[in-house]
CSV table of C-alpha atoms in Angstrom, one decimal:
chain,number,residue,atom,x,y,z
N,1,UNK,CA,124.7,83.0,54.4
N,2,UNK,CA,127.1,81.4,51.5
N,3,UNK,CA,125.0,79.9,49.2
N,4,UNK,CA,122.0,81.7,48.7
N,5,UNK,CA,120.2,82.4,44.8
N,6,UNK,CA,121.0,85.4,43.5
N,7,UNK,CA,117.8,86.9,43.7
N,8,UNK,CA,117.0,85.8,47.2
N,9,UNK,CA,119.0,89.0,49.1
N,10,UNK,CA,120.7,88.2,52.2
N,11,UNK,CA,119.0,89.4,55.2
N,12,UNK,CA,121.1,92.6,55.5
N,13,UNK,CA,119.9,93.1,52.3
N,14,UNK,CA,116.2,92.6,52.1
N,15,UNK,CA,115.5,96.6,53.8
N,16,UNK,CA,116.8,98.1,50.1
N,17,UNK,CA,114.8,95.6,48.1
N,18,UNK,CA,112.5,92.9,48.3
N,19,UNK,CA,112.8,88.7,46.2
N,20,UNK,CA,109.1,87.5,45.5
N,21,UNK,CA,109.5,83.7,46.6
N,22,UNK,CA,106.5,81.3,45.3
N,23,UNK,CA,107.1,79.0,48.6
N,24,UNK,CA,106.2,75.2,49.0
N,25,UNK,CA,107.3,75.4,52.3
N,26,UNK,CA,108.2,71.4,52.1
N,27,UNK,CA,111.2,69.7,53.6
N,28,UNK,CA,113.6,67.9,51.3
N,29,UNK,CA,115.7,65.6,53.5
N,30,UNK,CA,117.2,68.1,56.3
N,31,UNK,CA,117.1,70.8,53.7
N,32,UNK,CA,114.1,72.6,53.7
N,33,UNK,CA,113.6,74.4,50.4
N,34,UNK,CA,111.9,77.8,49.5
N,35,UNK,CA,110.6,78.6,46.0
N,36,UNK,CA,112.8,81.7,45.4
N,37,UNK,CA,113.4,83.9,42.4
N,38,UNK,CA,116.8,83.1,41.0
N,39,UNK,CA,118.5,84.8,38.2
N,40,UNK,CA,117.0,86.3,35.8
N,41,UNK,CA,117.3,84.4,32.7
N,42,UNK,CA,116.2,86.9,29.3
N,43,UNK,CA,112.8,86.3,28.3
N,44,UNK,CA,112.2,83.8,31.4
N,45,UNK,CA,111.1,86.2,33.7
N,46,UNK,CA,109.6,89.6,33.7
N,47,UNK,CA,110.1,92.1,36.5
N,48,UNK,CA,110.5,89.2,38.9
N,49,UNK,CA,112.3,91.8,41.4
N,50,UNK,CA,110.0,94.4,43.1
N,51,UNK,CA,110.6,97.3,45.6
N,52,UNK,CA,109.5,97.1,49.4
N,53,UNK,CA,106.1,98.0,49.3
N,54,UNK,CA,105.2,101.9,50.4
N,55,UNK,CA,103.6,101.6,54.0
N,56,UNK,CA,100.3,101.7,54.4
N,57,UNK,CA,99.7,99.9,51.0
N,58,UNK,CA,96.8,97.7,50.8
N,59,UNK,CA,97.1,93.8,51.8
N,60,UNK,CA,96.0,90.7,50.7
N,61,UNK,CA,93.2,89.2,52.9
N,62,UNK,CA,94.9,86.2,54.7
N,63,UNK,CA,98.0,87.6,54.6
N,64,UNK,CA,100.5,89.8,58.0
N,65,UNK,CA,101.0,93.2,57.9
N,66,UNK,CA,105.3,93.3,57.3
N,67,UNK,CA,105.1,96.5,59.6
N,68,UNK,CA,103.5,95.2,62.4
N,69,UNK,CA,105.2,91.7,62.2
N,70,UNK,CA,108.5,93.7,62.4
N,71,UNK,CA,107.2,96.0,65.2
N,72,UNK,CA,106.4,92.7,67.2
N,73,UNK,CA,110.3,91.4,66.5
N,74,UNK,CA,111.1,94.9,67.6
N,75,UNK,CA,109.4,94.9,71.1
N,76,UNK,CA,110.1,91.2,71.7
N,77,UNK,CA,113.9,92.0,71.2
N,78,UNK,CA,113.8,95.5,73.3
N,79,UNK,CA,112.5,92.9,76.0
N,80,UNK,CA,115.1,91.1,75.3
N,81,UNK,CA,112.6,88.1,74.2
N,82,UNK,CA,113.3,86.1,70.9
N,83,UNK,CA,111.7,88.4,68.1
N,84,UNK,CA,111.4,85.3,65.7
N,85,UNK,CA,109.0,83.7,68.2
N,86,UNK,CA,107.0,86.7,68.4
N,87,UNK,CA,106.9,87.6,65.0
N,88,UNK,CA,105.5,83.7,64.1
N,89,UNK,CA,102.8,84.8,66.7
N,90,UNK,CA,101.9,87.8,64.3
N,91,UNK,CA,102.2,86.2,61.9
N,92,UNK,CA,100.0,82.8,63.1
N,93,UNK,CA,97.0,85.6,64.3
N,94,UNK,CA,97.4,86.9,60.4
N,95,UNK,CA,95.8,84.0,59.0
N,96,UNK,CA,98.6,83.9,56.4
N,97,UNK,CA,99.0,80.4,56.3
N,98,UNK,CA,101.7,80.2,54.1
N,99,UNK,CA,103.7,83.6,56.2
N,100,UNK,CA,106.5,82.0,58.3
N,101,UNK,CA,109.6,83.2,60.1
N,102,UNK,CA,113.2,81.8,59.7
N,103,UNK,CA,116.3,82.3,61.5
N,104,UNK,CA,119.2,82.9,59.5
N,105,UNK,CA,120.3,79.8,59.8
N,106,UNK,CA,117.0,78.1,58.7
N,107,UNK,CA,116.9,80.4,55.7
N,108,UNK,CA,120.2,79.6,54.6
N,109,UNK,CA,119.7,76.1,54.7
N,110,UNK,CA,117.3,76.8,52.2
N,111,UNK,CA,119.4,78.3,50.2
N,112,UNK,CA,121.7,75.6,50.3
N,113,UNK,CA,118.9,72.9,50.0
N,114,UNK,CA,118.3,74.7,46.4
N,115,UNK,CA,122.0,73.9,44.7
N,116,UNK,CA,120.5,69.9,45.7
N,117,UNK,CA,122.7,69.1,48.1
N,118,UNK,CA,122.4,69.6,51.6
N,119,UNK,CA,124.0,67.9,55.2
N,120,UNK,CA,121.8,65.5,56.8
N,121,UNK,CA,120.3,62.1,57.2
N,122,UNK,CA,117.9,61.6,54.3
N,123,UNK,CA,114.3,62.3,55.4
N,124,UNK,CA,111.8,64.3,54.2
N,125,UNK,CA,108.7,66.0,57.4
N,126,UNK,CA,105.9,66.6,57.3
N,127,UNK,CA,103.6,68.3,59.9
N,128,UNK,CA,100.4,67.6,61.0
N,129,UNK,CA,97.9,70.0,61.9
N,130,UNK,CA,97.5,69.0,65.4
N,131,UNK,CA,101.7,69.5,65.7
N,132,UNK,CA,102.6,65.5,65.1
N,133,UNK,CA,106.3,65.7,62.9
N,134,UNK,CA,106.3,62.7,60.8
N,135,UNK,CA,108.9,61.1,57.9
N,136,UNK,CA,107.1,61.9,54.6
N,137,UNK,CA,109.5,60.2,52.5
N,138,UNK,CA,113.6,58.4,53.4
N,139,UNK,CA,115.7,59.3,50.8
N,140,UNK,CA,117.5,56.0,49.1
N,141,UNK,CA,120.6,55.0,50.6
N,142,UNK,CA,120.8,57.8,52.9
N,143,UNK,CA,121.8,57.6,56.7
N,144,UNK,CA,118.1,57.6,57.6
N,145,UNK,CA,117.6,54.7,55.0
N,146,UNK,CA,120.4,52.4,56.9
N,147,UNK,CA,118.8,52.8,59.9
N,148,UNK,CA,115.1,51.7,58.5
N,149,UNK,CA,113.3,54.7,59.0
N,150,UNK,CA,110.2,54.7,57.0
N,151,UNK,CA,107.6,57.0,56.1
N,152,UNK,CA,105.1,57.2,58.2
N,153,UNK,CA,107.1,57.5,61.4
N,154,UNK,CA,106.7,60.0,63.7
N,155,UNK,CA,109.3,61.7,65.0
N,156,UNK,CA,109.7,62.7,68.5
N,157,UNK,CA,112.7,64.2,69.8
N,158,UNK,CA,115.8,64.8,68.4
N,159,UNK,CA,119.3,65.2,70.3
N,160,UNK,CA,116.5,65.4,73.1
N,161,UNK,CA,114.8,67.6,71.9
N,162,UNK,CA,111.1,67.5,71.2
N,163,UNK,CA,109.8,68.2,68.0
N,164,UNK,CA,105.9,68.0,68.2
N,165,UNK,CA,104.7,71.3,67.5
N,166,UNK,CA,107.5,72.9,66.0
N,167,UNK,CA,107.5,74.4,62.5
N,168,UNK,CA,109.5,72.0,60.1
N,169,UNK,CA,112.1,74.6,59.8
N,170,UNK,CA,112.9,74.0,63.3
N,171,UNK,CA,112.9,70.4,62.8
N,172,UNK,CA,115.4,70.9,59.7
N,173,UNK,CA,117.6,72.9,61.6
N,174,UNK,CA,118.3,70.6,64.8
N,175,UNK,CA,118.5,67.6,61.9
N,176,UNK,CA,121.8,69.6,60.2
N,177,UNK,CA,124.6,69.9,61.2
N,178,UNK,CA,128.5,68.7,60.1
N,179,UNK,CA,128.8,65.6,58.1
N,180,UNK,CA,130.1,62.6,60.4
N,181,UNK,CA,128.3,64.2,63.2
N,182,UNK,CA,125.8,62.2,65.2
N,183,UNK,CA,122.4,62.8,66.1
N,184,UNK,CA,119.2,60.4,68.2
N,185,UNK,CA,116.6,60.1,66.5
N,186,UNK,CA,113.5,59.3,69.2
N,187,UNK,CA,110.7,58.0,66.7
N,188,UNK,CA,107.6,56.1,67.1
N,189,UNK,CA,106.4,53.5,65.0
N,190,UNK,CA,102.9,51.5,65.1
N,191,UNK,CA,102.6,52.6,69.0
N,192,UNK,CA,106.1,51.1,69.5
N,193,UNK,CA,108.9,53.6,70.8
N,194,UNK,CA,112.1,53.5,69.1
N,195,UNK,CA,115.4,55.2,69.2
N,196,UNK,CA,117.7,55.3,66.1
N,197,UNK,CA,121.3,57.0,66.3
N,198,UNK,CA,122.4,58.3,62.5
N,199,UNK,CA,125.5,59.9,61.3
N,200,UNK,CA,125.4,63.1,58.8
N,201,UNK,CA,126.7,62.9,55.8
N,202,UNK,CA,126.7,65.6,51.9
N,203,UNK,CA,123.6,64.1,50.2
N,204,UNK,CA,122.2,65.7,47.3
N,205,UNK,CA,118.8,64.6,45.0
N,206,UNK,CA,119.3,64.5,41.4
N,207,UNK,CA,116.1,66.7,40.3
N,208,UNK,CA,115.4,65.8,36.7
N,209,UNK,CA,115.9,61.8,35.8
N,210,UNK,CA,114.9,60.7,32.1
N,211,UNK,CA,113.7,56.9,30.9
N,212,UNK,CA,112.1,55.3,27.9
N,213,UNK,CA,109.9,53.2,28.2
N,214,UNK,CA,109.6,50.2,25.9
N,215,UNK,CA,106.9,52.0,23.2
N,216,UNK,CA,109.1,54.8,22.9
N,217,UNK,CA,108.0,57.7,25.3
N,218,UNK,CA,110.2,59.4,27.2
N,219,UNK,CA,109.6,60.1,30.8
N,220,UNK,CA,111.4,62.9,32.4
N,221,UNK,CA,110.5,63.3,36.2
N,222,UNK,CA,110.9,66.5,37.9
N,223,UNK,CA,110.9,65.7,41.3
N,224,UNK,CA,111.4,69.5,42.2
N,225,UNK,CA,112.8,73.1,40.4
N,226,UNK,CA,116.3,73.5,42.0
N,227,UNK,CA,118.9,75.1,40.3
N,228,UNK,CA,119.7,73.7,36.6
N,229,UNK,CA,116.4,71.5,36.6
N,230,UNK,CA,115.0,73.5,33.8
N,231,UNK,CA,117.5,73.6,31.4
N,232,UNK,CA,118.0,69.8,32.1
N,233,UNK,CA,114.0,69.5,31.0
N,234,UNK,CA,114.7,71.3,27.8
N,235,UNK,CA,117.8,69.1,27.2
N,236,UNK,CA,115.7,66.0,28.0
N,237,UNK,CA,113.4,67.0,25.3
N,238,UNK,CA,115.7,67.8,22.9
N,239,UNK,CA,117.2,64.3,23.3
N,240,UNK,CA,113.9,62.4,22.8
N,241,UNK,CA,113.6,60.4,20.0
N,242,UNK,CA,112.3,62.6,16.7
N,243,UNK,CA,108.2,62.0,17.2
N,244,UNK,CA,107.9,60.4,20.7
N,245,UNK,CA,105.5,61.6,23.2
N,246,UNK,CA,106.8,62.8,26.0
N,247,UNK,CA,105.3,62.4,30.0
N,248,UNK,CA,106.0,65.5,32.0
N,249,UNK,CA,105.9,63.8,36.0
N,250,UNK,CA,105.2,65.9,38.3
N,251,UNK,CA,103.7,64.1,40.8
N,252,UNK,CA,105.1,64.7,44.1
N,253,UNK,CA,106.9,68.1,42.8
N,254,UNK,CA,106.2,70.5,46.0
N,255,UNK,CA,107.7,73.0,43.6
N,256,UNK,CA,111.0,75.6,43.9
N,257,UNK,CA,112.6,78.1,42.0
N,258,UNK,CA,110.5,79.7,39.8
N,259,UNK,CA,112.5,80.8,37.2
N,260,UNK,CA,113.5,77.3,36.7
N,261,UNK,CA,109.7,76.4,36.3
N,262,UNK,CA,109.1,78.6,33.9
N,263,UNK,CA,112.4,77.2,32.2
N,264,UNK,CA,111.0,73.6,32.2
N,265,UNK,CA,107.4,75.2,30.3
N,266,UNK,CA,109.5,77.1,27.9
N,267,UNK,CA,110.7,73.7,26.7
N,268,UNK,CA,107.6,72.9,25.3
N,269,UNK,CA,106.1,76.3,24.2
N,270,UNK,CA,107.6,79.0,21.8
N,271,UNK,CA,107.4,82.0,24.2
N,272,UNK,CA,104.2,83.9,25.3
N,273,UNK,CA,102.7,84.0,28.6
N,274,UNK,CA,103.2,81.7,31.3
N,275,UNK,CA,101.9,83.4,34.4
N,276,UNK,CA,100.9,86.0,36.3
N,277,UNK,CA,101.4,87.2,39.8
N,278,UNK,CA,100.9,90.6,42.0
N,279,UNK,CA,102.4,92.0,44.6
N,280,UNK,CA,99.7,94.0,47.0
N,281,UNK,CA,98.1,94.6,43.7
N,282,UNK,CA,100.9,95.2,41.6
N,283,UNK,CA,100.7,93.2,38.6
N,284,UNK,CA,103.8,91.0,36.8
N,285,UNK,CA,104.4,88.8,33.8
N,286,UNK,CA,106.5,85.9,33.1
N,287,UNK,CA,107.1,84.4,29.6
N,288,UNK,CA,108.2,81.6,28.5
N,289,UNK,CA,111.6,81.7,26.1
N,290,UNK,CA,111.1,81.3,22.5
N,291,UNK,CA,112.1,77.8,20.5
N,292,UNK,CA,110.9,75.5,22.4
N,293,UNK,CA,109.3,72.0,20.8
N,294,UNK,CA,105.6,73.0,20.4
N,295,UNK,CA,104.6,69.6,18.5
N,296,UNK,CA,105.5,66.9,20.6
N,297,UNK,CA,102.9,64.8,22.3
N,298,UNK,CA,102.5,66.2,25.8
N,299,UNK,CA,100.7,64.8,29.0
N,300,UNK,CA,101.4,66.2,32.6
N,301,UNK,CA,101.3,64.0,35.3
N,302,UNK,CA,100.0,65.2,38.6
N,303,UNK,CA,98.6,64.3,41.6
N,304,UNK,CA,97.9,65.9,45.0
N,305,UNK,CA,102.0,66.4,46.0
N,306,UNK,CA,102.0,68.4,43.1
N,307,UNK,CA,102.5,71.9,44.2
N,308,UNK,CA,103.4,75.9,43.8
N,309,UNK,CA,105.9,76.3,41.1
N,310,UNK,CA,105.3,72.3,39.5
N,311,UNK,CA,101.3,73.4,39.8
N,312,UNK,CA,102.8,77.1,37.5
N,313,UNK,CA,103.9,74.9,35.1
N,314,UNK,CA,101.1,72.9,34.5
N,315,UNK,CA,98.7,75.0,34.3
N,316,UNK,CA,100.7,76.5,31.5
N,317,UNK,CA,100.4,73.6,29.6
N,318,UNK,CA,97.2,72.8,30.2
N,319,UNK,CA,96.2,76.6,29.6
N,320,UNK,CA,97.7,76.7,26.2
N,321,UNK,CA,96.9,73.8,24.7
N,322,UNK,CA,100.3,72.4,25.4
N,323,UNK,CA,99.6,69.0,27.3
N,324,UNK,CA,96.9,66.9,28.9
N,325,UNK,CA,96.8,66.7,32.4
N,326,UNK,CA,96.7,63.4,33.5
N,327,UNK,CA,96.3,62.1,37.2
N,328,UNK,CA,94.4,63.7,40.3
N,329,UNK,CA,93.7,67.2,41.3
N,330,UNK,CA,97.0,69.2,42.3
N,331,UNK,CA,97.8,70.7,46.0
N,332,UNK,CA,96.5,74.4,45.0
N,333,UNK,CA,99.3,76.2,46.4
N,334,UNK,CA,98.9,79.5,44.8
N,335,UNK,CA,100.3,82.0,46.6
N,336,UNK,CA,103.6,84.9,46.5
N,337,UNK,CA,106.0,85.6,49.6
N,338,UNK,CA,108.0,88.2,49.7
N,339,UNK,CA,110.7,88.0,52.8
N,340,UNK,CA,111.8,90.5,54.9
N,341,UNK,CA,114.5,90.9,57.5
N,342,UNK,CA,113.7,91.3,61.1
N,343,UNK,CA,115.7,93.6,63.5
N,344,UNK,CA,116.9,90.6,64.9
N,345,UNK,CA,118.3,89.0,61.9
N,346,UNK,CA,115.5,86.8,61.5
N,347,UNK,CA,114.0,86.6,57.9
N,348,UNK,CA,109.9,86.5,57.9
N,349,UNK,CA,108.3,85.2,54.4
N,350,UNK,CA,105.0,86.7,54.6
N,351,UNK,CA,102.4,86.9,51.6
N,352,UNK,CA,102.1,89.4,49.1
N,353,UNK,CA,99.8,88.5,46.2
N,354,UNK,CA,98.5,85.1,43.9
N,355,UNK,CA,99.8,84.0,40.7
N,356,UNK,CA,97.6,83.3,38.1
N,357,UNK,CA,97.7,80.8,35.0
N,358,UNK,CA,97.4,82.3,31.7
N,359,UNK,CA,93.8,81.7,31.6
N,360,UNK,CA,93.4,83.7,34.9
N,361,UNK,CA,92.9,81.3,37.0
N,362,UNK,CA,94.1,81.4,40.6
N,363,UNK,CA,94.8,77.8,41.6
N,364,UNK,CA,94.8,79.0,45.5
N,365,UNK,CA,93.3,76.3,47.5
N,366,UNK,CA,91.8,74.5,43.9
N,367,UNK,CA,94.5,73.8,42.6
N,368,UNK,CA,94.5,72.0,39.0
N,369,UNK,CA,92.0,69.3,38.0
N,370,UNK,CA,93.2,67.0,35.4
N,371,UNK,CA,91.7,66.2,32.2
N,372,UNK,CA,91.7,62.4,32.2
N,373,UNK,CA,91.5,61.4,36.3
N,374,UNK,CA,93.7,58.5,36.9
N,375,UNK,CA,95.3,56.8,40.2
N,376,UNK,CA,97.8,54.0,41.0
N,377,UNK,CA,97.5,53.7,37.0
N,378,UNK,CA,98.1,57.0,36.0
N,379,UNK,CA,101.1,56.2,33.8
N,380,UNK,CA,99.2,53.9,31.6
N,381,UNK,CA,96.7,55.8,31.2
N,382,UNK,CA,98.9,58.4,30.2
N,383,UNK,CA,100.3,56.1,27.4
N,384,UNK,CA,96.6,55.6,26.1
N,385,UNK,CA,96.3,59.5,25.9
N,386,UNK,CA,99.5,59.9,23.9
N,387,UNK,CA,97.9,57.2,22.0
N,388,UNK,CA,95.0,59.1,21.1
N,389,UNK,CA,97.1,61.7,20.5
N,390,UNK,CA,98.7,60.0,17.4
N,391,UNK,CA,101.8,58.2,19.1
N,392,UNK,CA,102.2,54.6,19.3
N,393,UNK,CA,101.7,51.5,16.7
């Protein structure tokens, strides 16, 4: 599996030691990503790697016993069945609703989709709990753009084959494929059926974009932690005009690497605690790096697409007196996976544990409620909060 961060083992691997993953479980374009652990980065991250837990140990309520998920791959494969599909089954009678299984395949693409580049057409899926795969969001100028999908649609089929009621990493992996390489699109669209054929082509999402407005503030927008996204935060804020408040955006962040997360919070704090998270009870650290800018004029910007590892850092913020949240209450994806190979190659990502803010709270199923509420307007009001918080005329 070329590609892959390198603290998120390969499955041959994962038996000698276990990568905590905070996933988000969100499709970008044909990519799906994974919040793994990446490198660690000195005072970043604490302990982020962890040893397979001793059998036996206690679990998480809501979460699949790893031993009896691979026991159910075991006896599916012995059968000669496909152990991923029985392992999901475990998994789905768990109640973990964040535990899912991956072929190695799937879980490379994640890997992949984490550098910010991926092979594919442009969208991003969503799935609905009765099974309906729909377009979330068309990436700009993408294949899937060309050919006027929008979000919204549902998708049907593709290459022929259906789609409604498969897990979005199944729908990301009949999507790749080798760039200049068709694939049919069956989709349907206000009760109208429609058929759109779309080549493949290298896309990649720049993660971190940076404007200034007309009073001054600079906005940097994060629309997810892949690799280098926190270090380009810090530089954004280093660039910012001497005084100017800054807007964090995170709205529609559905999270990803951690360690870049907590990269993107150290820009604004000077060290000290940033989370916490446990593995089957196990507890970790991670701190922020020292030197960042602790004066500037802060204000998050959520909303509910802001998730896992873009919810970590802003409830860092808002736990330390770093920044006002500004928006509407945050996904509340709180969660740790840790994966583990299958015996048929297949990687399963099955909870361990919760993070926690540095305030203690577990944003599980909560997540974060802002301190000024704001909608459509969110940005203005944002610039009235930085205003009160002495930047402006």
């Amino acid at each position: 599996m070329p590609g892959l961060p390198a603290f998120c083992l390969r499955p041959r691997d994962l038996r000698r030691g276990a990568v905590l993953t905070l996933a988000f479980l969100a499709a970008v374009a044909t990519g799906a990503l994974t919040g793994c652990w990446d490198q660690e980065d000195g005072a970043v991250a604490a302990e982020v790697r962890a040893e397979l837990p001793a059998p036996g140990a206690p679990r998480t309520a809501g979460t699949a016993d790893r031993d009896a998920v691979a026991r159910a791959a075991a006896e599916a494969v012995a059968e000669g069945k496909s152990g991923k599909k029985a392992a999901q089954e475990e998994v789905s009678r768990s109640g973990d609703r964040w535990g899912t299984v991956y072929d190695q395949g799937e879980y490379a693409a994640f890997a992949e989709g984490l550098d910010g580049h991926w092979t594919g057409v442009g969208v991003w899926a969503e799935r609905a709990h009765d099974g309906v795969i729909k377009v979330d969001k068309v990436q700009p100028g993408s294949p899937a753009a060309r050919a006027g999908l929008r979000a919204g649609d549902r998708l049907l089929s593709v290459d022929g084959h259906a789609v409604t009621g498969l897990a979005v990493a199944e729908v990301v992996s009949l999507l790749r494929g080798t760039a200049g390489t068709p694939v049919v699109l069956n989709l349907s669209r206000d009760g109208a059926d429609l058929t759109e054929t779309v080549r493949r082509e290298q896309l990649r999402t720049e993660p971190v974009t940076v404007r200034q407005r007309p009073d001054g503030v600079t906005v940097i927008k994060v629309t997810s932690f892949t690799r280098g996204s926190g270090e380009r935060v810090r530089s954004a804020v280093r660039a910012a005009p001497p005084g100017a408040g800054v807007m964090l955006d995170l709205r529609g962040n559905p999270g990803g690497l951690v360690t870049e997360a907590v990269t993107a919070a150290s820009a604004f704090l000077d060290g000290g605690l940033v989370a916490t998270y446990d593995v089957r009870g196990d507890q970790r650290v991670l701190y922020a790096a020292p030197g960042g800018d602790t004066t500037r004029p802060l204000v998050a910007l959520v909303d509910g697409g802001t998730m896992s590892a873009a919810e970590l850092v802003t409830g860092a913020l808002q736990d330390r007196g770093r920044a006002v949240a500004v928006g509407s209450r945050t996904f509340g994806k709180g969660s740790v996976q840790m994966p583990t190979e299958l015996p048929d190659g297949s990687v399963a990502e099955l909870t361990v544990g919760m993070y926690r803010t540095p305030a203690g709270r577990s944003l599980d199923g909560d997540g974060i409620t802002p301190d000024v509420p704001a909608g459509e307007r969110a940005e203005e009001r944002a610039v009235t909060v930085l205003g009160g918080l002495g930047v402006g005329p």
